[in-house]
Coordinates of C-alpha atoms and ligand atoms in Angstrom, one line a residue:
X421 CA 12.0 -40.3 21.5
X422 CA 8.8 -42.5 21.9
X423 CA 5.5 -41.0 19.6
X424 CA 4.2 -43.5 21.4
X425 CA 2.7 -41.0 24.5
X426 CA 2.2 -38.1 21.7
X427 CA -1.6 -37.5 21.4
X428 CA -3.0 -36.9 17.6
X429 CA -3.0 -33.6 18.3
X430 CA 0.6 -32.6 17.8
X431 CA 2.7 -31.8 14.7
X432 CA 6.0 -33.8 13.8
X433 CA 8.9 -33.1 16.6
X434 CA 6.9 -31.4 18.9
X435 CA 5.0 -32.6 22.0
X436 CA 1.3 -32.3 22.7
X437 CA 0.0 -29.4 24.6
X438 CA -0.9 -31.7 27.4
X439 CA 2.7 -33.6 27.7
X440 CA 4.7 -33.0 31.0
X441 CA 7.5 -31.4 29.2
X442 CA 5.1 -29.2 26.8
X443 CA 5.6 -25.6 28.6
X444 CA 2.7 -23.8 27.6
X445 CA 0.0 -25.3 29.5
X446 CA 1.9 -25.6 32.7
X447 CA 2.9 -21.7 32.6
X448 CA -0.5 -21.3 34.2
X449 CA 0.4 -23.6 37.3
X450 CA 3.2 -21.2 38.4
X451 CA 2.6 -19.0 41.6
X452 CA 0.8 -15.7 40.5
X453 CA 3.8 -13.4 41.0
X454 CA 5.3 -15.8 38.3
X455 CA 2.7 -16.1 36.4
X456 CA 2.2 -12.4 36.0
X457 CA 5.2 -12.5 34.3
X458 CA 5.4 -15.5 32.1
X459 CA 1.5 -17.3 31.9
X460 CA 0.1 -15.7 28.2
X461 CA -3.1 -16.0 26.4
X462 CA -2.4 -17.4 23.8
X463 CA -4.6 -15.7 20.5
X464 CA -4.7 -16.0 17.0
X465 CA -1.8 -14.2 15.8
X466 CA -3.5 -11.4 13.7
X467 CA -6.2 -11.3 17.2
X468 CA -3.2 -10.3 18.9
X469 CA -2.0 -7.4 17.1
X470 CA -5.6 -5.8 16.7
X471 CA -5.9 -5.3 20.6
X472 CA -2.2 -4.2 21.0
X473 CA -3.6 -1.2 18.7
X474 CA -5.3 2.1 20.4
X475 CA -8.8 0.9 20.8
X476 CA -9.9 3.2 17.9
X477 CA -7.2 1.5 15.6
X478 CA -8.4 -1.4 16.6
X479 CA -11.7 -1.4 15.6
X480 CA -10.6 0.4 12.0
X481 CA -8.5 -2.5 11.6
X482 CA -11.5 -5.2 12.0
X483 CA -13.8 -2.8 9.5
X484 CA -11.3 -3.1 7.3
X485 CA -11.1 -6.8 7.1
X486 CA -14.5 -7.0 7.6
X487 CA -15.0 -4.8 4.1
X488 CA -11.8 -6.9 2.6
X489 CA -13.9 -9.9 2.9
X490 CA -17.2 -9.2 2.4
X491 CA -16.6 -7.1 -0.9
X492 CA -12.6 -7.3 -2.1
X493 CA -11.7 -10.8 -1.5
X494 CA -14.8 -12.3 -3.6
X495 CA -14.1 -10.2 -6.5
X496 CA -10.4 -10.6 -7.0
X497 CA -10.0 -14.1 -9.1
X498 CA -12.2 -12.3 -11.6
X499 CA -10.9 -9.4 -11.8
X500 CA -7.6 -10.6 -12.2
X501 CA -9.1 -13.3 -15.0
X502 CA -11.1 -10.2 -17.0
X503 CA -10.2 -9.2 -20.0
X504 CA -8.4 -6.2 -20.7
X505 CA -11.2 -2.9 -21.1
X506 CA -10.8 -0.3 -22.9
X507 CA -9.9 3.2 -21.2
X508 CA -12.9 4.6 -19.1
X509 CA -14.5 1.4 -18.7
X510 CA -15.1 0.0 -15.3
X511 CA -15.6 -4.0 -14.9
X512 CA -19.0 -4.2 -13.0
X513 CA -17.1 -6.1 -10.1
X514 CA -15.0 -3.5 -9.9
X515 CA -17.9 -0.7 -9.9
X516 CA -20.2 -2.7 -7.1
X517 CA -16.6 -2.2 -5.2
X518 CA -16.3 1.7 -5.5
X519 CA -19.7 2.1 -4.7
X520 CA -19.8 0.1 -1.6
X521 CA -16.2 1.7 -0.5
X522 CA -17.2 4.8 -1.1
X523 CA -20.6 4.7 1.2
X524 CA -18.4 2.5 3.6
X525 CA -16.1 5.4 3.9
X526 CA -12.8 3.8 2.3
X527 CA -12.8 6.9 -0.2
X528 CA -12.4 9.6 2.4
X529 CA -11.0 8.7 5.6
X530 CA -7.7 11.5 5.2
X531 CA -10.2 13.6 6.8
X532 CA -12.6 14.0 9.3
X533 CA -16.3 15.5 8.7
X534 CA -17.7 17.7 7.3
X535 CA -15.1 16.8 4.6
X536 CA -14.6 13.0 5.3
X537 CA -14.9 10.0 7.0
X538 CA -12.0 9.8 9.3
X539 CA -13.9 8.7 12.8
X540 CA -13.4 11.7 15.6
X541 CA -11.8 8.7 17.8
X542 CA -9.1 7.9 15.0
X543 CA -8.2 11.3 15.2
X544 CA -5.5 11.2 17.5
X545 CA -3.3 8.9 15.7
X546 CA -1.3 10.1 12.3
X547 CA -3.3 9.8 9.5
X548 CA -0.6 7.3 7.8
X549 CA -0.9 4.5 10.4
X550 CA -5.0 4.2 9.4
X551 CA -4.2 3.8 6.0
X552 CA -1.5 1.5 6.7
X553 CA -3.8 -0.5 8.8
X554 CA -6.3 -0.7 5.8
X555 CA -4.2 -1.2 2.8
X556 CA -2.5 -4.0 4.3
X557 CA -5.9 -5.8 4.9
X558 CA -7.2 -4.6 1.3
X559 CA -3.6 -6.1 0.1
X560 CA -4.1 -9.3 1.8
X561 CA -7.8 -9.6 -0.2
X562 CA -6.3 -8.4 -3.3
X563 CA -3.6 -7.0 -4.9
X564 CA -5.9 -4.9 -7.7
X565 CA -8.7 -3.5 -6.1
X566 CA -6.4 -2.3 -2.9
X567 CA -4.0 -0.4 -5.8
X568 CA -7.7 0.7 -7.1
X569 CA -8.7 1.9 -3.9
X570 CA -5.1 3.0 -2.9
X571 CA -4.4 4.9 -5.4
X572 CA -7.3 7.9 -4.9
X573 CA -6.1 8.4 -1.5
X574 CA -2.5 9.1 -3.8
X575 CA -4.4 11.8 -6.1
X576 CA -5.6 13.8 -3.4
X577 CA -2.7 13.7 -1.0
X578 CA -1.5 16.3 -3.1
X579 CA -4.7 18.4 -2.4
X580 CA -5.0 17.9 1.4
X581 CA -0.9 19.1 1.5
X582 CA -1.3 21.9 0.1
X583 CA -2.5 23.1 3.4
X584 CA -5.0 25.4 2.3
X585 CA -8.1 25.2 3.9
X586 CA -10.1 26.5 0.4
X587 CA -8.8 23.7 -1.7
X588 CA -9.6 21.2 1.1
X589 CA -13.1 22.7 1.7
X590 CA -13.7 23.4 -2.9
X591 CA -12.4 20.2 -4.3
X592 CA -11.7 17.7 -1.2
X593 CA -15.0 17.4 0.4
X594 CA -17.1 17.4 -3.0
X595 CA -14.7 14.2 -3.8
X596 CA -15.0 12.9 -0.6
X597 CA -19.1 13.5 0.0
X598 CA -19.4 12.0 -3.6
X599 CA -17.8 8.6 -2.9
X600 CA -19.8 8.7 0.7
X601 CA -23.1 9.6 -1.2
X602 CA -22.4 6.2 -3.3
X603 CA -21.1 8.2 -6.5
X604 CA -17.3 7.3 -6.9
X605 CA -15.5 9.9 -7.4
X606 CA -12.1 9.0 -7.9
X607 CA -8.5 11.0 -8.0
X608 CA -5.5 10.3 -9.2
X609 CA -1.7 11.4 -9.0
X610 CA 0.1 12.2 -12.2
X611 CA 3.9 12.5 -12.2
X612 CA 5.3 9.8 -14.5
X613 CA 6.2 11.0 -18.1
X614 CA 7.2 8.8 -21.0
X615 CA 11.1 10.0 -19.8
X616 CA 10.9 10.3 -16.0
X617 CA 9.6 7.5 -14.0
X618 CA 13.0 8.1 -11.7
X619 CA 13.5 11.4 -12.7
X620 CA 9.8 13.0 -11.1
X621 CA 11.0 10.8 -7.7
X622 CA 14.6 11.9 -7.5
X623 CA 16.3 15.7 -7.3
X624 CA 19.8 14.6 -8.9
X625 CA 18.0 12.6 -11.7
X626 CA 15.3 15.7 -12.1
X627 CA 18.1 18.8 -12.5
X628 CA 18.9 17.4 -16.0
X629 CA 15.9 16.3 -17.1
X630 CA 13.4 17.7 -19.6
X631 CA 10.4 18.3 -18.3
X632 CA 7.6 16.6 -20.4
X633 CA 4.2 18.1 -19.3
X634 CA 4.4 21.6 -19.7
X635 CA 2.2 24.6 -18.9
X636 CA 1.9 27.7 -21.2
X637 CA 0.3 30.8 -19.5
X638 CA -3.4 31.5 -21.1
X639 CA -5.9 34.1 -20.2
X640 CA -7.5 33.3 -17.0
X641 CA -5.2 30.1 -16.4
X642 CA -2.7 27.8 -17.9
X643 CA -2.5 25.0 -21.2
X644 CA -1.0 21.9 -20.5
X645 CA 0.2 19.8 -23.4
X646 CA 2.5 16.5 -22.9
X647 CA 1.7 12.8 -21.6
X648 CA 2.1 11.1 -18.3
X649 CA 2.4 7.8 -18.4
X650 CA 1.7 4.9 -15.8
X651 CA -1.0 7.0 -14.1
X652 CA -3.2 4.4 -11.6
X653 CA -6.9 5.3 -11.9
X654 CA -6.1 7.8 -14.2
X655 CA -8.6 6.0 -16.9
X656 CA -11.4 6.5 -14.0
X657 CA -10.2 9.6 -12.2
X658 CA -12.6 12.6 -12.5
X659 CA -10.1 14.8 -10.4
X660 CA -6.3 14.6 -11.4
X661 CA -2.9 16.1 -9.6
X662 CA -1.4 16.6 -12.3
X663 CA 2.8 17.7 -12.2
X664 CA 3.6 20.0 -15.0
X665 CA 6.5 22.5 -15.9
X666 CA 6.2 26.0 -16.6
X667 CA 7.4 27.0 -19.8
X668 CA 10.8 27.5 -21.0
X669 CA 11.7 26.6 -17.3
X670 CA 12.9 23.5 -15.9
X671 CA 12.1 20.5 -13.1
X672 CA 12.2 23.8 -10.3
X673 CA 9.2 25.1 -11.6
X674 CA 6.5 22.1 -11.1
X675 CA 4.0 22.9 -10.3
X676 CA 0.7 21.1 -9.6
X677 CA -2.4 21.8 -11.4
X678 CA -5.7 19.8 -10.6
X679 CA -7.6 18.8 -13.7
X680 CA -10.5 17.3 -14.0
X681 CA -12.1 14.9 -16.5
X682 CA -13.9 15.0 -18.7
X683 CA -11.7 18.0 -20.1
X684 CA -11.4 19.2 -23.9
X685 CA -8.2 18.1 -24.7
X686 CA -7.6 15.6 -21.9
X687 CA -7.8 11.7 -23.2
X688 CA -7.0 8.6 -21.7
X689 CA -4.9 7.2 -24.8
X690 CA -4.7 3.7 -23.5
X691 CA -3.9 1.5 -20.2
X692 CA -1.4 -1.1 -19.8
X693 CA -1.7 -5.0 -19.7
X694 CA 0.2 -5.4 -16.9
X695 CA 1.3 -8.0 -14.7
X696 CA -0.7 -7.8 -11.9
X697 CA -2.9 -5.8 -10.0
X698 CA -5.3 -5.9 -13.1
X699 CA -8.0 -4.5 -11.0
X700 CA -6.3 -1.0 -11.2
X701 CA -5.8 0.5 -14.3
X702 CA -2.3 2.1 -15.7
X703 CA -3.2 4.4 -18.0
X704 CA -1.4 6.9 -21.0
X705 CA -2.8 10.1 -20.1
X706 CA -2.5 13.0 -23.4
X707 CA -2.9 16.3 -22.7
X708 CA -3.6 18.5 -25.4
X709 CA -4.2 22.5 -24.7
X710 CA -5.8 21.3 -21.9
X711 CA -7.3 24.6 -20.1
X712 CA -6.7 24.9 -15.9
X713 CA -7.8 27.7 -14.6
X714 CA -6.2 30.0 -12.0
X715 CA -8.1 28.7 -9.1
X716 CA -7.3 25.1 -9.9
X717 CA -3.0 25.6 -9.2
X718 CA -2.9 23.7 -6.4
X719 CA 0.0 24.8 -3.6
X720 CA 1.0 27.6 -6.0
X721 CA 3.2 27.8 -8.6
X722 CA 6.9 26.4 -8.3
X723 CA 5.3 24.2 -5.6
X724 CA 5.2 21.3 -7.3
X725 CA 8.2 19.5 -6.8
X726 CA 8.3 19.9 -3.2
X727 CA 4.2 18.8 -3.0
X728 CA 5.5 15.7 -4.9
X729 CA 8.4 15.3 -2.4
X730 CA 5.8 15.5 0.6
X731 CA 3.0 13.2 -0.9
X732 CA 5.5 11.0 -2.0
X733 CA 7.1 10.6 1.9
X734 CA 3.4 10.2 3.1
X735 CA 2.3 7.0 0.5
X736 CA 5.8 5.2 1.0
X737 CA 4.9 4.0 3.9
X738 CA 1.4 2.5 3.1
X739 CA 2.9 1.2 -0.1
X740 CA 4.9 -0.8 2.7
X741 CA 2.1 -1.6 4.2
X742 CA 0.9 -3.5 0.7
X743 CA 3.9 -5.8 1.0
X744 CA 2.9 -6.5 4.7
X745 CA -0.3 -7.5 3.4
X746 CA 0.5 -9.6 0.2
X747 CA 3.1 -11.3 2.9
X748 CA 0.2 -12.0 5.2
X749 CA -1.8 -13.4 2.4
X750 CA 1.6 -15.7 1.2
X751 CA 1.8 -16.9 4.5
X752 CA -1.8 -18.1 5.3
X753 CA -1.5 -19.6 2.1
X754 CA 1.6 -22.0 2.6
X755 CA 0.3 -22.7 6.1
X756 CA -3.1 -23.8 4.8
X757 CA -1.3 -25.8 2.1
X758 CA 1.1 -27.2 4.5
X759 CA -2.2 -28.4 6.8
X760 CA -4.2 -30.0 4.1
X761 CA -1.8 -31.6 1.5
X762 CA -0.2 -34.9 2.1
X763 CA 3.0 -36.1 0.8
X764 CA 4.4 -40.0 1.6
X765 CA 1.1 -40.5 3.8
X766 CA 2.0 -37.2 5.8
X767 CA 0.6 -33.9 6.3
X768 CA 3.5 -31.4 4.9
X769 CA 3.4 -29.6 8.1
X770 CA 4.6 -32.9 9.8
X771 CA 8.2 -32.2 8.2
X772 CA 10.4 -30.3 9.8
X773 CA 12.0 -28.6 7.0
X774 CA 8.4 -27.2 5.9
X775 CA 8.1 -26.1 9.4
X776 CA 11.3 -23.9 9.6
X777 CA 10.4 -22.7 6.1
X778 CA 7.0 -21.7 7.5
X779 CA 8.5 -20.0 10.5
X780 CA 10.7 -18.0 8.9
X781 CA 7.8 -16.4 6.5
X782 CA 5.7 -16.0 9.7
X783 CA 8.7 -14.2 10.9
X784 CA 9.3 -12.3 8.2
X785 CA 5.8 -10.9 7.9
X786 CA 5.6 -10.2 11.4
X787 CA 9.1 -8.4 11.2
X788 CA 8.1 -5.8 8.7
X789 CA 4.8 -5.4 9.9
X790 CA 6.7 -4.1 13.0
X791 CA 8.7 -1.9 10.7
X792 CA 5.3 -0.2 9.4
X793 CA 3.6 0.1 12.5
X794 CA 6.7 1.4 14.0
X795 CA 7.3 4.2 11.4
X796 CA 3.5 4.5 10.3
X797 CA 3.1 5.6 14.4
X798 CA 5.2 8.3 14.2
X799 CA 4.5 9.7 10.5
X800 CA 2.5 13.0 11.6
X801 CA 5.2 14.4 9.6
X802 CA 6.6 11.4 7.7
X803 CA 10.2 11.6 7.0
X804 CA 11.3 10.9 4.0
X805 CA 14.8 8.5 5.1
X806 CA 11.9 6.5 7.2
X807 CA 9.0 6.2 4.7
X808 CA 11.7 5.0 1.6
X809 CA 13.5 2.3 4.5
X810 CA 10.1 0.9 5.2
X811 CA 8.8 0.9 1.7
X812 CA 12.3 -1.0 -0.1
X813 CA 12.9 -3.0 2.7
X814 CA 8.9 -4.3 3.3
X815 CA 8.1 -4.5 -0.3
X816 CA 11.6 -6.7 -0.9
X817 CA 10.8 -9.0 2.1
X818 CA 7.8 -9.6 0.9
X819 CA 8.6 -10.9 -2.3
X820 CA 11.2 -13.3 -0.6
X821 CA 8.0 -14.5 1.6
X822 CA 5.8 -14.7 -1.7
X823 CA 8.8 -16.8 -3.3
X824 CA 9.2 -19.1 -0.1
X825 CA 5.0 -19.9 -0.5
X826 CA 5.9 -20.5 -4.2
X827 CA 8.1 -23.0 -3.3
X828 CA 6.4 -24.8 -1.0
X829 CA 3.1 -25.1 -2.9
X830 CA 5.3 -26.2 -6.0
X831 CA 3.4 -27.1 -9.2
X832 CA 0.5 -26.3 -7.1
X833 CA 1.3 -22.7 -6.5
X834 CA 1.6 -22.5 -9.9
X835 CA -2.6 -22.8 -10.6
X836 CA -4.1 -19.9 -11.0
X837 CA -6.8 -20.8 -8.0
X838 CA -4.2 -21.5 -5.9
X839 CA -3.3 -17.2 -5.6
X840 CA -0.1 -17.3 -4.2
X841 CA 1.1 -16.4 -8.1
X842 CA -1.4 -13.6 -8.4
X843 CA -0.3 -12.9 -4.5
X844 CA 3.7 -13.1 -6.5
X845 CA 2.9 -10.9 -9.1
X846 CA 1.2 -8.0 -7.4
X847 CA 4.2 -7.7 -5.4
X848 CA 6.4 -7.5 -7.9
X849 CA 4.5 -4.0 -8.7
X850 CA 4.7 -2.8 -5.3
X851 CA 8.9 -2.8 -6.1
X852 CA 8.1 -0.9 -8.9
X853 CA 6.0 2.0 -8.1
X854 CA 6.4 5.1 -5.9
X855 CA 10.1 4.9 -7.3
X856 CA 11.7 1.8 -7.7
X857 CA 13.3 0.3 -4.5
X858 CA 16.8 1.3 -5.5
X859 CA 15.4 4.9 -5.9
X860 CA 14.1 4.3 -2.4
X861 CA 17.6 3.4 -1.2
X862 CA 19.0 5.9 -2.9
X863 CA 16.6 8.9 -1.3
X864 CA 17.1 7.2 2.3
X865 CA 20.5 8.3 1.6
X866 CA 19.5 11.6 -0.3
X867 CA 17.7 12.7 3.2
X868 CA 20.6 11.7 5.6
X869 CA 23.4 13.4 3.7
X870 CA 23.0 16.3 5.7
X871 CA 24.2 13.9 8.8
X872 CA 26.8 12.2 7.2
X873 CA 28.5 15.0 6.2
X874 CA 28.0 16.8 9.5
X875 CA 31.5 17.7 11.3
X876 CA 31.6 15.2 13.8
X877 CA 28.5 13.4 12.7
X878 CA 26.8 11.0 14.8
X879 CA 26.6 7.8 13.0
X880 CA 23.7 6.1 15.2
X881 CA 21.5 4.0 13.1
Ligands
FAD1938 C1 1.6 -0.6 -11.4 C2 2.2 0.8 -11.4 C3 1.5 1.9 -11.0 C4 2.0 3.1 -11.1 N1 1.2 4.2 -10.6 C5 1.7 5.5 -10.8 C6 0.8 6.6 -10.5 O1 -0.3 6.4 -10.0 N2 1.3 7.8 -10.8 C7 2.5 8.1 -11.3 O2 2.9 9.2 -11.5 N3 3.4 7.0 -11.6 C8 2.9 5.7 -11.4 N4 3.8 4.7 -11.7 C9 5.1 4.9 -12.3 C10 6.2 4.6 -11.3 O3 6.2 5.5 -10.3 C11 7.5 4.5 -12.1 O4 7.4 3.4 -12.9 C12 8.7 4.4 -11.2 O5 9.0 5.6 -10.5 C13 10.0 4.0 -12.0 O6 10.1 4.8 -13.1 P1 10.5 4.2 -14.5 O7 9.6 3.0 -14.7 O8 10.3 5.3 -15.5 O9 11.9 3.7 -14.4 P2 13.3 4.5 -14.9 O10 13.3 5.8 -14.2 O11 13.4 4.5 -16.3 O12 14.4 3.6 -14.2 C14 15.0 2.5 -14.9 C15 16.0 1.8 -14.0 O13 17.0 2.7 -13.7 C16 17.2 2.8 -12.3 N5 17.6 4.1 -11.9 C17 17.1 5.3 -12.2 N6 17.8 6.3 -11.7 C18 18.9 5.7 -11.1 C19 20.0 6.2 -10.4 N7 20.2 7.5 -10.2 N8 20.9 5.4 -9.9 C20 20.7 4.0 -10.0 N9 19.7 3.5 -10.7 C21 18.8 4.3 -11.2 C22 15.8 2.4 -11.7 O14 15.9 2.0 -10.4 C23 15.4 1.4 -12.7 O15 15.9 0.1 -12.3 C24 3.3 3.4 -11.6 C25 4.0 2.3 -12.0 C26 3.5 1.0 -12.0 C27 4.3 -0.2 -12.4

């Protein structure tokens, strides 16, 4: 083939827009029945999907990014770079974030007012799908804030389940009209002990274990003494779900108890140096007598596992979400690369290879953002076999796509301004947390049993 009648506006292989043979610009010529049917408007990609969403989905979705960018993205290369606080300390950057999310309404949009922020017009769609359509645009700004952020929504999840219209109206909307008033307030969730990361995710793995947090029965309330570990925003929370045994009984009698910090006897022994999302801190939490009263058993008692259970089915699926996001950032990364770096006096798109390789992330971030959307739609009631699919299955793609970036930036990608290795490592985390991804396969399976053992089971997947 002649380059000769390409104009300059054409990549390597591939005709101009204009040519005779190019289809796109001729679909418009075809009679209007046909063109009904096959004539598009072509958008930018991510334009596209906003105005495929409800109209009030829609507009969450561009306040989201609008917030990502104006107050996540610019803070993330120096959050990421700070050095390591001690508990209860809060990088400035980081506070000027709470404080704007919190007035923005990012803090308390589980529920409409008088308790939160949730608009009247989002109210018709599940709950899960707005904070899927958030987290993955606070994920594509940054990793550490979004896990920041995230991760309150996690604490009082626990709360809003417990169905009970006092806990929602004492200790929701005082958390939620703090962070709108400008005053974070943050929660956070509290299962992990030094022995059970897999063991406060999974039944089988839970019946033998010991429990590690326990609760001894005092006048008025309960003492907790033992150590969770892992705990995100647990340096900063001021309101903790916190998963404890009763006494001389095992895993069947969690229960959740809702602490609040400061608390005599509660300390924030340390937080980790982790590998990414250094926004967000991972911290030792000790419990020491720590006194809960009656009032503050959240769900009742022996509720604890199954509260855990529930939360855990609805956060699964925004923790997919996070790997749509970090693959969207990945993507528009390589792409940008591929546009503006030259190699043997070409652009890197102009390669053909590059191209496929771009292709197939673009496909890949578009494929489990369908996955998401598709389950996040539907999780009014979030099944658990759905929520741990879309949360293994996004999160692993998603490092596949960050890896394919990392390759195509080579040495480049490797430079800390570059991001894609920030972008690589905060993935990695996402694989990690919520139960591992092979925990996640293994309670997709845990929730179908009941089908696959079924006399004559219907084996439809
Ligand atoms: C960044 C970050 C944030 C976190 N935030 C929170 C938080 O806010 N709150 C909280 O409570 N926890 C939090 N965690 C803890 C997290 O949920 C646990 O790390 C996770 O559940 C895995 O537990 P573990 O690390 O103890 O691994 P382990 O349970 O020790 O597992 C070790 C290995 O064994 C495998 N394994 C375990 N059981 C089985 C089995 N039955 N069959 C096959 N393989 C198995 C696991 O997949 C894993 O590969 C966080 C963790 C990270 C990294």
């Amino acid at each position: 083939m002649s380059t000769a009648i390409l104009s300059p506006a054409h990549l390597e292989g591939h005709l101009a827009f204009d040519h005779p043979l190019s289809p796109r610009s001729h679909l418009a010529d075809l009679p209007a029945l046909a063109r009904a049917f096959a004539h598009y408007d072509a958008r930018d990609l991510w334009e596209t999907d906003t105005r495929r969403l409800p109209r009030p989905l829609g507009r969450l979705r561009r306040r989201a990014r609008a917030f990502a960018e104006a107050f996540i993205a610019p803070a993330s290369a120096e959050l990421d770079l700070a050095p390591h606080l001690p508990p209860g300390q809060v990088h400035p950057a980081a506070q000027r974030v709470l404080q704007a999310a919190g007035r923005d309404g990012w803090l308390s949009y589980f529920l409409p007012a008088p308790v939160g922020s949730m608009g009247l017009s989002c109210a018709l769609h599940s709950p899960i799908w707005q904070c899927s359509l958030v987290v993955e645009e606070f994920a594509r700004a940054c990793g550490g804030l979004m896990l920041l952020l995230s991760a309150h929504h996690l604490g009082v999840m626990p709360l809003i389940l417990s169905g009970s219209p006092s806990v929602i109206w004492k200790h929701v909307r005082p958390i939620y009209q703090s962070n709108l008033r400008g005053k974070p307030h943050l929660a956070a969730f509290a299962i992990t002990e030094p022995g059970a990361g897999s063991d406060a995710e999974e039944g089988h793995g839970a019946a033998a274990y010991r429990p590690g947090v326990v609760a001894t029965r005092a006048p008025g309330g309960w003492k907790l003494n033992g150590r969770k570990v892992y705990i995100s925003g647990g340096d900063l929370a001021q309101s903790l779900t916190v998963f404890a045994a009763l006494e001389g009984e095992g895993m069947a009698s969690w229960t959740c108890f809702l602490v609040h910090a400061p608390a005599p006897g509660f300390t924030v022994a340390r937080t980790e140096l982790k590998m990414g999302m250094r926004a967000s801190g991972a911290a030792e939490l000790e419990f020491r007598d720590v006194f809960v009263p009656d009032g503050h058993v959240i769900g009742g008692l022996r509720q604890g596992w199954v509260l855990n259970r529930a939360t855990l089915n609805s956060s699964r699926i925004p923790v997919a979400s996070m790997g749509v996001g970090f693959a969207a950032a990945a993507t528009e990364i390589a792409l940008q690369f591929a546009l503006s770096y030259r190699l043997g006096g070409r652009r890197l798109i102009d390669y053909q290879d590059v191209q496929m390789h771009l292709a197939t992330m673009v496909a890949e971030t578009r494929a489990i953002r369908s996955l998401v959307w598709q389950e996040a739609r539907h999780a009014w009631q979030p099944r658990q076999l759905f929520a741990s699919a879309a949360k293994f299955h996004a999160t692993d793609r998603a490092q596949v796509v960050a890896e394919m970036a990392m390759d195509l930036l080579a040495d480049h990608g490797a430079a800390h301004e570059a991001r894609i290795e920030r972008v690589f490592r905060d993935i990695r985390l996402t694989r990690i947390f919520e139960g591992t991804n092979q925990i996640n396969r293994l309670s997709l399976i845990e929730d179908w049993q009941g089908e696959l053992l079924a006399p004559r089971a219907q084996l439809g997947v």
